[in-house]
Amino acid sequence: DADVTQTPRNRITKTGKRIMLECSQTKGHDRMYWYRQDPGLGLRLIYYSFDVKDINKGEISDGYSVSRQAQAKFSLSLESAIPNQTALYFCATSDPVRENTGELFFGEGSRLTVL
Amino acid sequence: AQSVTQLDSHVSVSEGTPVLLRCNYSSSYSPSLFWYVQHPNKGLQLLLKYTSAATLVKGINGFEAEFKKSETSFHLTKPSAHMSDAAEYFCAPNQAGTALIFGKGTTLSVSS
C-alpha cells in the first residue's frame, strides 16, 4: 500500500458543486501539503499544515479550504467548484526531523475536472 | 522570500548525448535544494537532494547536480541520456520552516 493515499484519483464534477479531496498517510509525518499542477505552471502550493493545529495558506489558496482532521489526514475542499480549478492535485508529506531533510513524499495525485 | 527559475521549459536531446537542465534560485539563506522527476501519468519522485553537505550530489538513474552558491544555481546533468529519461523535471529550493516552492518544470524529450 502507498504511504500517501489520495482519494478520489479521478473526479468529474459540475460548476458550483462542492468537492472534497482526501489525503491520508502512514508515514507518521507531521507536515502535510496540497499542491495543484497545471501544464506549464509547475506545482503551486495551495495550503500546508505543519501539525494538527497549524494551517497555512499557500500561493493560491483562494477558492479552497482545508481540514487537518488528524496527524494522518488532510482534506482539501472546493466549496463551489469552477472550471479553472480543473487540475491535477497532489498531497504530500514531510518531516524534517524524522527524515533529516525537507524532502516531500507525494501521493499519486487526484485529477479533477470541473465542467 | 525564495523563488526558483528553471531556465528551459523544454529540452530535446538524442539518446546517448549529455543532458543539462538548468535551475537558478533566489533565497535569503542557503536553502536545501531538490530535483524531482515526473514520468507521464505518474506522481513525483525524488531524483536527488542537496542539504549542505557535498556540493556535487549524485541521484538515481545516473543524474547528478552541482550546488554553486556564487551562481545561485543547481543544474541537473547526466552524461548520457536514455529513452527512459523522457519526463518532466522540477527544481525546488527549501528554506527551513517553509514549504517547498517548485519551478515551472522542464520537459525532457529524448530521441533515438
Coordinates of C-alpha atoms in Angstrom, one line a residue:
Chain A
D1 CA 0.0 0.0 0.0
A2 CA 1.1 3.6 -0.7
D3 CA 2.4 5.7 2.1
V4 CA 0.4 8.7 0.9
T5 CA -3.0 7.9 -0.4
Q6 CA -5.3 10.3 -2.2
T7 CA -9.0 9.8 -2.9
P8 CA -10.6 10.0 -5.4
R9 CA -8.0 9.5 -8.1
N10 CA -10.3 10.9 -10.7
R11 CA -13.3 13.1 -10.4
I12 CA -15.6 14.9 -12.9
T13 CA -18.0 17.4 -11.5
K14 CA -20.0 20.4 -12.5
T15 CA -19.6 24.1 -11.8
G16 CA -20.9 25.1 -8.4
K17 CA -20.6 21.7 -6.8
R18 CA -18.8 21.1 -3.5
I19 CA -15.8 18.7 -3.8
M20 CA -13.6 17.2 -1.2
L21 CA -10.2 15.6 -2.0
E22 CA -8.9 13.4 0.8
C23 CA -5.3 12.5 1.7
S24 CA -4.1 10.0 4.3
Q25 CA -0.6 9.0 5.2
T26 CA 1.0 6.2 7.1
K27 CA 4.5 7.7 7.3
G28 CA 3.9 9.3 10.7
H29 CA 4.9 12.7 9.3
D30 CA 3.8 15.9 11.0
R31 CA 3.7 18.1 7.9
M32 CA 1.2 17.8 5.1
Y33 CA 0.7 19.9 1.9
W34 CA -1.7 20.3 -1.0
Y35 CA -0.4 21.4 -4.4
R36 CA -2.0 21.8 -7.8
Q37 CA -0.3 21.1 -11.1
D38 CA -1.2 22.8 -14.4
P39 CA 0.7 22.4 -17.6
G40 CA 3.4 24.9 -17.9
L41 CA 2.9 26.2 -14.4
G42 CA 4.6 23.5 -12.4
L43 CA 3.3 22.8 -8.9
R44 CA 1.7 25.6 -6.9
L45 CA 1.2 25.4 -3.2
I46 CA -2.5 25.7 -2.0
Y47 CA -2.3 25.0 1.7
Y48 CA 0.1 23.4 4.2
S49 CA 0.0 22.2 7.7
F50 CA 3.0 21.7 10.0
D51 CA 0.9 20.0 12.7
V52 CA -2.7 19.2 13.6
K53 CA -3.3 22.7 15.0
D54 CA -1.4 24.6 12.2
I55 CA -2.9 25.6 8.9
N56 CA -1.2 28.0 6.4
K57 CA -2.2 29.5 3.1
G58 CA 0.0 28.9 0.1
E59 CA 0.4 30.9 -3.1
I60 CA -3.1 30.1 -4.5
S61 CA -5.5 29.4 -1.6
D62 CA -8.5 31.4 -2.9
G63 CA -11.4 29.2 -3.6
Y64 CA -10.0 26.4 -1.5
S65 CA -10.2 25.3 2.2
V66 CA -8.6 22.6 4.2
S67 CA -9.1 20.5 7.3
R68 CA -6.5 18.6 9.2
Q69 CA -8.6 16.0 11.0
A70 CA -5.7 14.1 12.5
Q71 CA -1.9 13.8 12.0
A72 CA -2.6 11.3 9.2
K73 CA -5.4 13.1 7.4
F74 CA -5.5 16.4 5.4
S75 CA -8.5 17.2 3.2
L76 CA -8.9 19.8 0.5
S77 CA -12.3 21.3 -0.2
L78 CA -13.6 23.3 -3.1
E79 CA -16.8 24.9 -1.7
S80 CA -18.1 25.9 -5.2
A81 CA -16.1 24.4 -8.0
I82 CA -15.3 26.4 -11.1
P83 CA -13.8 25.3 -14.4
N84 CA -10.4 26.9 -13.8
Q85 CA -10.0 24.6 -10.8
T86 CA -9.6 21.8 -13.3
A87 CA -6.2 20.4 -12.5
L88 CA -4.1 17.6 -11.1
Y89 CA -3.9 17.9 -7.3
F90 CA -1.1 16.4 -5.2
C91 CA -0.9 15.8 -1.5
A92 CA 2.5 15.5 0.1
T93 CA 4.1 14.9 3.5
S94 CA 7.4 15.8 5.1
D95 CA 9.2 15.5 8.4
P96 CA 12.5 17.3 8.5
V97 CA 13.3 15.9 11.9
R98 CA 12.4 12.3 11.2
E99 CA 13.8 12.3 7.6
N100 CA 16.6 14.7 8.3
T101 CA 15.7 16.7 5.2
G102 CA 12.7 18.8 3.9
E103 CA 12.1 16.1 1.2
L104 CA 8.4 15.8 0.2
F105 CA 6.7 12.4 -0.2
F106 CA 3.9 12.6 -2.7
G107 CA 0.6 10.8 -3.3
E108 CA -0.3 9.6 -6.8
G109 CA -2.4 12.6 -7.5
S110 CA -6.2 13.4 -7.9
R111 CA -7.3 14.5 -11.3
L112 CA -10.3 16.9 -11.0
T113 CA -12.3 18.1 -14.0
V114 CA -14.9 20.8 -13.5
L115 CA -17.4 21.2 -16.3
Chain B
A1 CA 11.4 35.0 0.2
Q2 CA 12.6 32.4 -2.1
S3 CA 12.0 31.8 -5.7
V4 CA 13.2 29.4 -8.4
T5 CA 13.6 29.7 -12.2
Q6 CA 14.0 26.8 -14.5
L7 CA 15.6 28.3 -17.5
D8 CA 14.3 26.0 -20.1
S9 CA 10.7 24.8 -20.5
H10 CA 11.7 22.1 -23.0
V11 CA 15.0 20.4 -23.7
S12 CA 15.4 17.9 -26.5
V13 CA 18.4 15.5 -26.8
S14 CA 19.4 12.4 -28.7
E15 CA 19.9 9.1 -26.9
G16 CA 23.4 8.8 -25.7
T17 CA 24.1 12.6 -25.5
P18 CA 24.5 14.7 -22.4
V19 CA 21.6 16.2 -20.6
L20 CA 21.7 19.7 -18.9
L21 CA 18.6 21.0 -17.1
R22 CA 19.2 24.4 -15.6
C23 CA 17.8 25.8 -12.3
N24 CA 18.6 29.1 -10.5
Y25 CA 17.2 30.0 -7.2
S26 CA 16.8 33.1 -5.2
S27 CA 16.9 32.8 -1.4
S28 CA 17.9 35.0 1.5
Y29 CA 19.6 32.0 3.1
S30 CA 21.3 28.9 1.8
P31 CA 18.5 26.5 1.1
S32 CA 18.2 22.8 0.7
L33 CA 17.6 22.0 -2.9
F34 CA 15.7 19.2 -4.6
W35 CA 15.2 17.8 -8.1
Y36 CA 12.0 15.8 -8.7
V37 CA 11.1 13.8 -11.8
Q38 CA 7.6 13.1 -13.1
H39 CA 7.1 10.5 -15.8
P40 CA 3.9 10.7 -17.9
N41 CA 0.8 10.0 -15.9
K42 CA 2.8 9.4 -12.7
G43 CA 3.4 11.1 -9.4
L44 CA 6.6 12.9 -8.4
Q45 CA 9.7 11.0 -7.5
L46 CA 12.8 12.4 -5.7
L47 CA 15.8 12.4 -8.1
L48 CA 18.3 14.0 -5.7
K49 CA 18.8 16.5 -2.9
Y50 CA 21.4 18.9 -1.6
T51 CA 21.4 19.5 2.1
S52 CA 24.7 21.5 2.7
A53 CA 27.0 18.5 2.6
A54 CA 28.9 17.8 -0.6
T55 CA 28.2 20.4 -3.4
L56 CA 28.2 17.7 -6.1
V57 CA 25.2 15.5 -5.4
K58 CA 24.5 12.1 -7.1
G59 CA 21.0 10.9 -7.6
I60 CA 19.2 8.0 -9.1
N61 CA 19.5 6.8 -12.7
G62 CA 22.9 8.4 -13.3
F63 CA 21.8 12.0 -12.7
E64 CA 23.8 14.5 -10.6
A65 CA 23.6 18.2 -9.7
E66 CA 26.2 20.7 -8.5
F67 CA 25.3 23.4 -6.0
K68 CA 27.1 26.6 -6.9
K69 CA 26.4 29.3 -4.3
S70 CA 28.2 32.1 -6.1
E71 CA 25.9 31.5 -9.1
T72 CA 22.8 30.5 -7.1
S73 CA 22.4 27.6 -9.4
F74 CA 21.7 23.9 -9.0
H75 CA 21.8 22.5 -12.6
L76 CA 20.9 18.8 -13.3
T77 CA 23.2 16.8 -15.6
K78 CA 23.5 13.3 -16.9
P79 CA 26.4 12.2 -19.2
S80 CA 24.3 10.0 -21.5
A81 CA 20.6 10.3 -22.0
H82 CA 18.4 7.2 -22.2
M83 CA 15.0 7.0 -23.7
S84 CA 13.5 6.3 -20.3
D85 CA 14.7 9.7 -19.1
A86 CA 12.0 11.4 -21.0
A87 CA 9.9 13.1 -18.3
E88 CA 9.2 16.4 -16.7
Y89 CA 11.8 17.6 -14.1
F90 CA 11.2 20.1 -11.3
C91 CA 13.7 22.0 -9.2
A92 CA 12.6 23.0 -5.7
P93 CA 14.5 25.1 -3.1
N94 CA 13.5 24.9 0.5
Q95 CA 14.3 27.1 3.5
A96 CA 13.9 25.6 6.9
G97 CA 10.4 26.3 8.3
T98 CA 8.8 26.9 4.9
A99 CA 7.1 24.8 2.3
L100 CA 8.9 23.7 -0.9
I101 CA 8.3 26.0 -3.9
F102 CA 8.6 24.4 -7.3
G103 CA 9.9 25.7 -10.6
K104 CA 7.6 25.6 -13.6
G105 CA 9.3 22.4 -14.8
T106 CA 11.4 21.3 -17.8
T107 CA 10.2 18.7 -20.2
L108 CA 13.0 16.5 -21.4
S109 CA 12.5 14.7 -24.7
V110 CA 14.9 12.0 -25.8
S111 CA 15.0 10.9 -29.5
S112 CA 16.6 7.7 -30.8

